[in-house]
Amino acid sequence: MNKNAGRYTCFLAVALFSLVLFFGNSRDIMAAYEEGDVSNGGTITGTVKIAGDVPEAKMLKADKDQATCGHEDIPSEALIVSGDSAIKNVVVSITNISKGKKFGGGIASLDQKGCVFVPHVAIVPPGSTIDLLNSDDVMHNLHSWSMKNTAFNEGVAGHGKLPKTFEFPETIKMTCDVHKWMTAWLIVQDNPYYAITGADGKFKIDGVPAGTYTVQAWQESIGKTTQEVTVSAGGEAKADFNLEEKAKKERKRK
Ligand SMILES: [Cu+2]
């Protein structure tokens, strides 16, 4: 290969690389969710339960700042199961929808109150700015374990607030590094088709355009489970989930 041919090959390689970068980025932009009006949308309802025995509620040792945090152990919110196996705080969402109803706002703040995050699981649309609050007299900390959004780890004085913007869809674990038992989950969701189960394990997602979708149930201790659901115009589709704890799954595999 002569010198000119080498240069030409090099130029082609750079041009090709630039094209890949350009289309790669523009595809990300094109994949953004498109908001609009949905006429005669359907609903997806269901109940999320745990398979097998109801696990015992775990308690967390709260051994710091007891004048504010209390002298009692604090109930873990990592897996809240009612007597009839219903799981609270499961995020149920459609994972493959690019167009539909408008976002419904999401939460405005995430509080640290009585040395517990309130709420424990929260969802916001991409681009949301939320106030991370401290309603207590003691110093808390906000540590975001994010990969796509800029991670932060900052102290928040008593009755202070820290506004933060979350740009990219991601499931973010939040902790307070002062009080090790404090954990919350902030989900930046790329579409408005989601619901968080109540204490009865029930959820409802409405305004769904007719079609077949992948519906996902995500629980922080168990992980993700999906199922295909077909929604007809104005109809009500059912999607019940029976989640299995990882420990049980692993035991079965052995
Ligand atoms: Cu704290």
PDB file of C-alpha atoms and ligand atoms in Angstrom:
ATOM      1  CA  MET A   1       0.000   0.000   0.000  1.00  0.00           C
ATOM      2  CA  ASN A   2       1.514   3.378  -0.969  1.00  0.00           C
ATOM      3  CA  LYS A   3       1.450   6.439   1.281  1.00  0.00           C
ATOM      4  CA  ASN A   4      -1.607   8.032  -0.401  1.00  0.00           C
ATOM      5  CA  ALA A   5      -3.650   4.844  -0.225  1.00  0.00           C
ATOM      6  CA  GLY A   6      -2.809   4.623   3.489  1.00  0.00           C
ATOM      7  CA  ARG A   7      -4.025   8.199   4.041  1.00  0.00           C
ATOM      8  CA  TYR A   8      -7.191   7.496   2.055  1.00  0.00           C
ATOM      9  CA  THR A   9      -7.944   4.377   4.138  1.00  0.00           C
ATOM     10  CA  CYS A  10      -7.356   6.364   7.291  1.00  0.00           C
ATOM     11  CA  PHE A  11      -9.730   9.125   6.085  1.00  0.00           C
ATOM     12  CA  LEU A  12     -12.397   6.530   5.260  1.00  0.00           C
ATOM     13  CA  ALA A  13     -12.070   4.947   8.685  1.00  0.00           C
ATOM     14  CA  VAL A  14     -12.521   8.333  10.415  1.00  0.00           C
ATOM     15  CA  ALA A  15     -15.505   9.202   8.180  1.00  0.00           C
ATOM     16  CA  LEU A  16     -17.137   5.848   8.894  1.00  0.00           C
ATOM     17  CA  PHE A  17     -16.541   6.225  12.634  1.00  0.00           C
ATOM     18  CA  SER A  18     -18.123   9.732  12.556  1.00  0.00           C
ATOM     19  CA  LEU A  19     -21.163   8.379  10.727  1.00  0.00           C
ATOM     20  CA  VAL A  20     -21.594   5.619  13.312  1.00  0.00           C
ATOM     21  CA  LEU A  21     -21.365   8.209  16.110  1.00  0.00           C
ATOM     22  CA  PHE A  22     -23.828  10.565  14.373  1.00  0.00           C
ATOM     23  CA  PHE A  23     -26.472   7.918  13.692  1.00  0.00           C
ATOM     24  CA  GLY A  24     -25.900   6.294  17.053  1.00  0.00           C
ATOM     25  CA  ASN A  25     -26.705   9.585  18.794  1.00  0.00           C
ATOM     26  CA  SER A  26     -29.602  10.540  16.546  1.00  0.00           C
ATOM     27  CA  ARG A  27     -31.146   7.112  17.153  1.00  0.00           C
ATOM     28  CA  ASP A  28     -31.064   7.843  20.902  1.00  0.00           C
ATOM     29  CA  ILE A  29     -32.837  11.142  20.295  1.00  0.00           C
ATOM     30  CA  MET A  30     -35.401   9.482  18.012  1.00  0.00           C
ATOM     31  CA  ALA A  31     -36.094   6.824  20.661  1.00  0.00           C
ATOM     32  CA  ALA A  32     -37.424   9.491  23.062  1.00  0.00           C
ATOM     33  CA  TYR A  33     -41.021   9.005  24.142  1.00  0.00           C
ATOM     34  CA  GLU A  34     -43.611  11.033  22.199  1.00  0.00           C
ATOM     35  CA  GLU A  35     -46.447  12.558  24.278  1.00  0.00           C
ATOM     36  CA  GLY A  36     -49.942  13.051  22.837  1.00  0.00           C
ATOM     37  CA  ASP A  37     -53.654  12.413  23.318  1.00  0.00           C
ATOM     38  CA  VAL A  38     -54.941   8.869  23.607  1.00  0.00           C
ATOM     39  CA  SER A  39     -58.600   8.313  22.723  1.00  0.00           C
ATOM     40  CA  ASN A  40     -60.370   5.211  24.028  1.00  0.00           C
ATOM     41  CA  GLY A  41     -57.291   3.928  25.841  1.00  0.00           C
ATOM     42  CA  GLY A  42     -57.381   0.647  27.698  1.00  0.00           C
ATOM     43  CA  THR A  43     -56.192  -0.251  31.204  1.00  0.00           C
ATOM     44  CA  ILE A  44     -53.895  -2.882  32.628  1.00  0.00           C
ATOM     45  CA  THR A  45     -54.691  -3.984  36.163  1.00  0.00           C
ATOM     46  CA  GLY A  46     -53.371  -6.720  38.353  1.00  0.00           C
ATOM     47  CA  THR A  47     -52.008  -7.840  41.682  1.00  0.00           C
ATOM     48  CA  VAL A  48     -48.390  -8.608  42.546  1.00  0.00           C
ATOM     49  CA  LYS A  49     -47.875 -11.429  45.022  1.00  0.00           C
ATOM     50  CA  ILE A  50     -44.986 -13.448  46.323  1.00  0.00           C
ATOM     51  CA  ALA A  51     -44.708 -17.138  45.497  1.00  0.00           C
ATOM     52  CA  GLY A  52     -44.519 -19.545  48.419  1.00  0.00           C
ATOM     53  CA  ASP A  53     -44.370 -18.602  52.087  1.00  0.00           C
ATOM     54  CA  VAL A  54     -44.750 -15.030  53.301  1.00  0.00           C
ATOM     55  CA  PRO A  55     -41.253 -13.960  54.427  1.00  0.00           C
ATOM     56  CA  GLU A  56     -40.805 -12.546  57.907  1.00  0.00           C
ATOM     57  CA  ALA A  57     -40.444  -8.761  58.102  1.00  0.00           C
ATOM     58  CA  LYS A  58     -36.803  -7.753  58.690  1.00  0.00           C
ATOM     59  CA  MET A  59     -35.787  -5.080  61.186  1.00  0.00           C
ATOM     60  CA  LEU A  60     -32.868  -2.690  60.726  1.00  0.00           C
ATOM     61  CA  LYS A  61     -30.626  -1.611  63.594  1.00  0.00           C
ATOM     62  CA  ALA A  62     -30.890   2.174  63.993  1.00  0.00           C
ATOM     63  CA  ASP A  63     -28.095   2.961  66.427  1.00  0.00           C
ATOM     64  CA  LYS A  64     -27.234   6.578  65.695  1.00  0.00           C
ATOM     65  CA  ASP A  65     -28.811   9.998  66.447  1.00  0.00           C
ATOM     66  CA  GLN A  66     -31.423   8.210  68.543  1.00  0.00           C
ATOM     67  CA  ALA A  67     -32.973  11.439  69.863  1.00  0.00           C
ATOM     68  CA  THR A  68     -34.225  11.986  66.282  1.00  0.00           C
ATOM     69  CA  CYS A  69     -34.171   8.498  64.796  1.00  0.00           C
ATOM     70  CA  GLY A  70     -35.727   6.774  67.820  1.00  0.00           C
ATOM     71  CA  HIS A  71     -34.475   4.003  70.046  1.00  0.00           C
ATOM     72  CA  GLU A  72     -36.341   1.213  68.274  1.00  0.00           C
ATOM     73  CA  ASP A  73     -35.187  -0.860  65.315  1.00  0.00           C
ATOM     74  CA  ILE A  74     -36.671   0.353  62.018  1.00  0.00           C
ATOM     75  CA  PRO A  75     -38.688  -2.036  59.779  1.00  0.00           C
ATOM     76  CA  SER A  76     -36.916  -2.759  56.499  1.00  0.00           C
ATOM     77  CA  GLU A  77     -38.831  -1.661  53.399  1.00  0.00           C
ATOM     78  CA  ALA A  78     -36.759  -3.823  51.051  1.00  0.00           C
ATOM     79  CA  LEU A  79     -39.593  -6.373  50.740  1.00  0.00           C
ATOM     80  CA  ILE A  80     -42.985  -5.533  52.234  1.00  0.00           C
ATOM     81  CA  VAL A  81     -45.379  -8.483  52.020  1.00  0.00           C
ATOM     82  CA  SER A  82     -48.867  -8.549  53.532  1.00  0.00           C
ATOM     83  CA  GLY A  83     -50.454 -11.569  55.246  1.00  0.00           C
ATOM     84  CA  ASP A  84     -52.109 -12.582  51.941  1.00  0.00           C
ATOM     85  CA  SER A  85     -48.779 -12.485  50.017  1.00  0.00           C
ATOM     86  CA  ALA A  86     -49.352  -9.075  48.335  1.00  0.00           C
ATOM     87  CA  ILE A  87     -46.153  -7.071  47.724  1.00  0.00           C
ATOM     88  CA  LYS A  88     -46.056  -3.296  48.256  1.00  0.00           C
ATOM     89  CA  ASN A  89     -43.894  -0.821  46.286  1.00  0.00           C
ATOM     90  CA  VAL A  90     -43.460  -2.960  43.159  1.00  0.00           C
ATOM     91  CA  VAL A  91     -42.939  -0.805  40.077  1.00  0.00           C
ATOM     92  CA  VAL A  92     -45.095  -2.135  37.231  1.00  0.00           C
ATOM     93  CA  SER A  93     -44.415  -0.533  33.852  1.00  0.00           C
ATOM     94  CA  ILE A  94     -44.668  -0.964  30.092  1.00  0.00           C
ATOM     95  CA  THR A  95     -41.143  -1.277  28.742  1.00  0.00           C
ATOM     96  CA  ASN A  96     -41.782  -1.053  24.988  1.00  0.00           C
ATOM     97  CA  ILE A  97     -43.992   1.940  24.283  1.00  0.00           C
ATOM     98  CA  SER A  98     -42.720   4.967  22.370  1.00  0.00           C
ATOM     99  CA  LYS A  99     -45.899   7.029  21.964  1.00  0.00           C
ATOM    100  CA  GLY A 100     -48.994   7.656  24.093  1.00  0.00           C
ATOM    101  CA  LYS A 101     -50.436   9.716  26.955  1.00  0.00           C
ATOM    102  CA  LYS A 102     -48.735  12.716  28.566  1.00  0.00           C
ATOM    103  CA  PHE A 103     -46.549  12.390  31.674  1.00  0.00           C
ATOM    104  CA  GLY A 104     -48.516  12.877  34.878  1.00  0.00           C
ATOM    105  CA  GLY A 105     -45.983  14.936  36.828  1.00  0.00           C
ATOM    106  CA  GLY A 106     -44.272  12.495  39.199  1.00  0.00           C
ATOM    107  CA  ILE A 107     -43.144  13.476  42.662  1.00  0.00           C
ATOM    108  CA  ALA A 108     -41.816  16.925  43.591  1.00  0.00           C
ATOM    109  CA  SER A 109     -39.667  15.862  46.527  1.00  0.00           C
ATOM    110  CA  LEU A 110     -38.002  12.983  48.315  1.00  0.00           C
ATOM    111  CA  ASP A 111     -37.814  13.518  52.061  1.00  0.00           C
ATOM    112  CA  GLN A 112     -35.645  12.169  54.868  1.00  0.00           C
ATOM    113  CA  LYS A 113     -37.958  12.168  57.861  1.00  0.00           C
ATOM    114  CA  GLY A 114     -37.541  10.337  61.152  1.00  0.00           C
ATOM    115  CA  CYS A 115     -34.356   8.876  59.597  1.00  0.00           C
ATOM    116  CA  VAL A 116     -36.339   7.123  56.856  1.00  0.00           C
ATOM    117  CA  PHE A 117     -36.684   8.094  53.185  1.00  0.00           C
ATOM    118  CA  VAL A 118     -40.271   9.096  52.300  1.00  0.00           C
ATOM    119  CA  PRO A 119     -41.410   7.735  49.895  1.00  0.00           C
ATOM    120  CA  HIS A 120     -39.271   4.601  49.721  1.00  0.00           C
ATOM    121  CA  VAL A 121     -39.851   4.187  45.952  1.00  0.00           C
ATOM    122  CA  ALA A 122     -40.511   7.174  43.701  1.00  0.00           C
ATOM    123  CA  ILE A 123     -40.803   7.702  39.949  1.00  0.00           C
ATOM    124  CA  VAL A 124     -40.089  10.840  37.921  1.00  0.00           C
ATOM    125  CA  PRO A 125     -40.055  11.635  34.174  1.00  0.00           C
ATOM    126  CA  PRO A 126     -36.640  12.335  32.568  1.00  0.00           C
ATOM    127  CA  GLY A 127     -35.579  15.970  32.975  1.00  0.00           C
ATOM    128  CA  SER A 128     -37.316  16.328  36.376  1.00  0.00           C
ATOM    129  CA  THR A 129     -35.899  18.521  39.095  1.00  0.00           C
ATOM    130  CA  ILE A 130     -36.884  17.326  42.540  1.00  0.00           C
ATOM    131  CA  ASP A 131     -36.156  18.686  45.998  1.00  0.00           C
ATOM    132  CA  LEU A 132     -34.243  16.245  48.148  1.00  0.00           C
ATOM    133  CA  LEU A 133     -35.376  17.305  51.613  1.00  0.00           C
ATOM    134  CA  ASN A 134     -34.244  16.810  55.166  1.00  0.00           C
ATOM    135  CA  SER A 135     -37.153  17.284  57.600  1.00  0.00           C
ATOM    136  CA  ASP A 136     -35.069  16.188  60.595  1.00  0.00           C
ATOM    137  CA  ASP A 137     -32.920  18.144  63.051  1.00  0.00           C
ATOM    138  CA  VAL A 138     -29.865  16.012  62.332  1.00  0.00           C
ATOM    139  CA  MET A 139     -27.517  16.020  59.357  1.00  0.00           C
ATOM    140  CA  HIS A 140     -28.402  13.550  56.576  1.00  0.00           C
ATOM    141  CA  ASN A 141     -26.519  12.702  53.406  1.00  0.00           C
ATOM    142  CA  LEU A 142     -27.686  12.009  49.863  1.00  0.00           C
ATOM    143  CA  HIS A 143     -25.707   9.489  47.922  1.00  0.00           C
ATOM    144  CA  SER A 144     -27.039   8.641  44.453  1.00  0.00           C
ATOM    145  CA  TRP A 145     -25.703   5.369  43.043  1.00  0.00           C
ATOM    146  CA  SER A 146     -26.385   6.436  39.469  1.00  0.00           C
ATOM    147  CA  MET A 147     -24.516   5.456  36.295  1.00  0.00           C
ATOM    148  CA  LYS A 148     -26.255   7.436  33.532  1.00  0.00           C
ATOM    149  CA  ASN A 149     -27.170  10.518  35.580  1.00  0.00           C
ATOM    150  CA  THR A 150     -24.396  12.441  37.334  1.00  0.00           C
ATOM    151  CA  ALA A 151     -23.825  10.735  40.666  1.00  0.00           C
ATOM    152  CA  PHE A 152     -23.624  12.858  43.823  1.00  0.00           C
ATOM    153  CA  ASN A 153     -22.773  12.336  47.461  1.00  0.00           C
ATOM    154  CA  GLU A 154     -23.593  15.422  49.520  1.00  0.00           C
ATOM    155  CA  GLY A 155     -24.549  16.253  53.074  1.00  0.00           C
ATOM    156  CA  VAL A 156     -27.852  17.992  53.783  1.00  0.00           C
ATOM    157  CA  ALA A 157     -28.146  19.987  57.011  1.00  0.00           C
ATOM    158  CA  GLY A 158     -31.251  19.671  59.209  1.00  0.00           C
ATOM    159  CA  HIS A 159     -34.310  21.197  57.476  1.00  0.00           C
ATOM    160  CA  GLY A 160     -32.240  21.790  54.352  1.00  0.00           C
ATOM    161  CA  LYS A 161     -32.948  20.899  50.745  1.00  0.00           C
ATOM    162  CA  LEU A 162     -30.940  19.883  47.734  1.00  0.00           C
ATOM    163  CA  PRO A 163     -32.604  20.327  44.309  1.00  0.00           C
ATOM    164  CA  LYS A 164     -31.330  17.826  41.728  1.00  0.00           C
ATOM    165  CA  THR A 165     -32.208  17.193  38.096  1.00  0.00           C
ATOM    166  CA  PHE A 166     -32.412  13.685  36.675  1.00  0.00           C
ATOM    167  CA  GLU A 167     -32.032  13.635  32.894  1.00  0.00           C
ATOM    168  CA  PHE A 168     -31.786  10.004  31.850  1.00  0.00           C
ATOM    169  CA  PRO A 169     -33.996   6.947  32.394  1.00  0.00           C
ATOM    170  CA  GLU A 170     -32.407   4.863  35.140  1.00  0.00           C
ATOM    171  CA  THR A 171     -33.200   3.012  38.374  1.00  0.00           C
ATOM    172  CA  ILE A 172     -31.187   4.810  41.040  1.00  0.00           C
ATOM    173  CA  LYS A 173     -30.467   3.561  44.529  1.00  0.00           C
ATOM    174  CA  MET A 174     -30.303   6.414  47.047  1.00  0.00           C
ATOM    175  CA  THR A 175     -28.669   6.041  50.421  1.00  0.00           C
ATOM    176  CA  CYS A 176     -27.797   8.209  53.398  1.00  0.00           C
ATOM    177  CA  ASP A 177     -24.210   7.403  54.314  1.00  0.00           C
ATOM    178  CA  VAL A 178     -24.649   8.889  57.810  1.00  0.00           C
ATOM    179  CA  HIS A 179     -27.389   6.399  58.694  1.00  0.00           C
ATOM    180  CA  LYS A 180     -26.563   3.098  57.021  1.00  0.00           C
ATOM    181  CA  TRP A 181     -30.089   1.676  57.302  1.00  0.00           C
ATOM    182  CA  MET A 182     -31.566   4.450  55.087  1.00  0.00           C
ATOM    183  CA  THR A 183     -32.293   3.454  51.472  1.00  0.00           C
ATOM    184  CA  ALA A 184     -34.675   4.656  48.761  1.00  0.00           C
ATOM    185  CA  TRP A 185     -35.136   4.071  45.031  1.00  0.00           C
ATOM    186  CA  LEU A 186     -35.667   6.799  42.489  1.00  0.00           C
ATOM    187  CA  ILE A 187     -36.765   5.599  39.086  1.00  0.00           C
ATOM    188  CA  VAL A 188     -36.386   7.927  36.128  1.00  0.00           C
ATOM    189  CA  GLN A 189     -38.961   6.402  33.787  1.00  0.00           C
ATOM    190  CA  ASP A 190     -38.887   7.033  30.030  1.00  0.00           C
ATOM    191  CA  ASN A 191     -42.675   6.778  29.626  1.00  0.00           C
ATOM    192  CA  PRO A 192     -45.737   7.549  31.811  1.00  0.00           C
ATOM    193  CA  TYR A 193     -47.095   3.970  31.752  1.00  0.00           C
ATOM    194  CA  TYR A 194     -46.235   2.830  35.245  1.00  0.00           C
ATOM    195  CA  ALA A 195     -47.771   2.266  38.654  1.00  0.00           C
ATOM    196  CA  ILE A 196     -46.475   1.416  42.114  1.00  0.00           C
ATOM    197  CA  THR A 197     -48.365  -1.306  43.957  1.00  0.00           C
ATOM    198  CA  GLY A 198     -50.141  -0.412  47.178  1.00  0.00           C
ATOM    199  CA  ALA A 199     -50.066  -2.510  50.363  1.00  0.00           C
ATOM    200  CA  ASP A 200     -52.719  -4.737  48.707  1.00  0.00           C
ATOM    201  CA  GLY A 201     -50.312  -5.480  45.816  1.00  0.00           C
ATOM    202  CA  LYS A 202     -52.718  -3.942  43.303  1.00  0.00           C
ATOM    203  CA  PHE A 203     -51.845  -1.633  40.431  1.00  0.00           C
ATOM    204  CA  LYS A 204     -53.608   0.075  37.533  1.00  0.00           C
ATOM    205  CA  ILE A 205     -52.093   1.584  34.402  1.00  0.00           C
ATOM    206  CA  ASP A 206     -54.552   3.569  32.269  1.00  0.00           C
ATOM    207  CA  GLY A 207     -54.735   5.412  28.948  1.00  0.00           C
ATOM    208  CA  VAL A 208     -52.949   2.596  27.102  1.00  0.00           C
ATOM    209  CA  PRO A 209     -53.313   2.643  23.293  1.00  0.00           C
ATOM    210  CA  ALA A 210     -54.528  -0.716  21.910  1.00  0.00           C
ATOM    211  CA  GLY A 211     -51.621  -3.068  21.285  1.00  0.00           C
ATOM    212  CA  THR A 212     -49.438  -5.825  22.692  1.00  0.00           C
ATOM    213  CA  TYR A 213     -46.874  -4.771  25.277  1.00  0.00           C
ATOM    214  CA  THR A 214     -44.187  -6.093  27.565  1.00  0.00           C
ATOM    215  CA  VAL A 215     -45.217  -5.356  31.132  1.00  0.00           C
ATOM    216  CA  GLN A 216     -42.485  -5.490  33.742  1.00  0.00           C
ATOM    217  CA  ALA A 217     -42.723  -5.844  37.513  1.00  0.00           C
ATOM    218  CA  TRP A 218     -39.596  -4.667  39.332  1.00  0.00           C
ATOM    219  CA  GLN A 219     -39.022  -5.224  43.019  1.00  0.00           C
ATOM    220  CA  GLU A 220     -35.760  -4.074  44.614  1.00  0.00           C
ATOM    221  CA  SER A 221     -35.004  -7.376  46.413  1.00  0.00           C
ATOM    222  CA  ILE A 222     -36.369  -9.746  43.778  1.00  0.00           C
ATOM    223  CA  GLY A 223     -35.549  -8.047  40.466  1.00  0.00           C
ATOM    224  CA  LYS A 224     -37.444  -7.925  37.171  1.00  0.00           C
ATOM    225  CA  THR A 225     -40.158 -10.212  35.802  1.00  0.00           C
ATOM    226  CA  THR A 226     -41.985  -9.545  32.522  1.00  0.00           C
ATOM    227  CA  GLN A 227     -45.053 -10.774  30.679  1.00  0.00           C
ATOM    228  CA  GLU A 228     -46.730  -9.965  27.352  1.00  0.00           C
ATOM    229  CA  VAL A 229     -50.103  -8.238  27.661  1.00  0.00           C
ATOM    230  CA  THR A 230     -52.571  -7.375  24.881  1.00  0.00           C
ATOM    231  CA  VAL A 231     -54.754  -4.321  25.453  1.00  0.00           C
ATOM    232  CA  SER A 232     -57.842  -3.678  23.334  1.00  0.00           C
ATOM    233  CA  ALA A 233     -59.333  -0.196  22.740  1.00  0.00           C
ATOM    234  CA  GLY A 234     -61.229   0.802  25.886  1.00  0.00           C
ATOM    235  CA  GLY A 235     -60.696  -2.674  27.344  1.00  0.00           C
ATOM    236  CA  GLU A 236     -59.272  -3.917  30.634  1.00  0.00           C
ATOM    237  CA  ALA A 237     -56.342  -6.320  30.411  1.00  0.00           C
ATOM    238  CA  LYS A 238     -55.172  -8.392  33.400  1.00  0.00           C
ATOM    239  CA  ALA A 239     -51.543  -8.855  34.388  1.00  0.00           C
ATOM    240  CA  ASP A 240     -51.048 -10.638  37.703  1.00  0.00           C
ATOM    241  CA  PHE A 241     -47.518 -11.358  38.867  1.00  0.00           C
ATOM    242  CA  ASN A 242     -46.315 -14.081  41.189  1.00  0.00           C
ATOM    243  CA  LEU A 243     -42.747 -13.146  42.099  1.00  0.00           C
ATOM    244  CA  GLU A 244     -40.226 -15.621  43.396  1.00  0.00           C
ATOM    245  CA  GLU A 245     -37.473 -14.628  45.780  1.00  0.00           C
ATOM    246  CA  LYS A 246     -33.922 -15.082  44.421  1.00  0.00           C
ATOM    247  CA  ALA A 247     -32.785 -17.166  47.372  1.00  0.00           C
ATOM    248  CA  LYS A 248     -35.564 -19.672  46.683  1.00  0.00           C
ATOM    249  CA  LYS A 249     -34.772 -19.762  42.958  1.00  0.00           C
ATOM    250  CA  GLU A 250     -31.097 -20.479  43.713  1.00  0.00           C
ATOM    251  CA  ARG A 251     -31.951 -23.187  46.191  1.00  0.00           C
ATOM    252  CA  LYS A 252     -34.129 -24.905  43.571  1.00  0.00           C
ATOM    253  CA  ARG A 253     -31.329 -24.828  40.983  1.00  0.00           C
ATOM    254  CA  LYS A 254     -28.927 -26.782  43.247  1.00  0.00           C
TER     255      LYS A 254
HETATM  256 CU    CU B   1     -29.424  10.038  57.370  1.00  0.00          CU
END
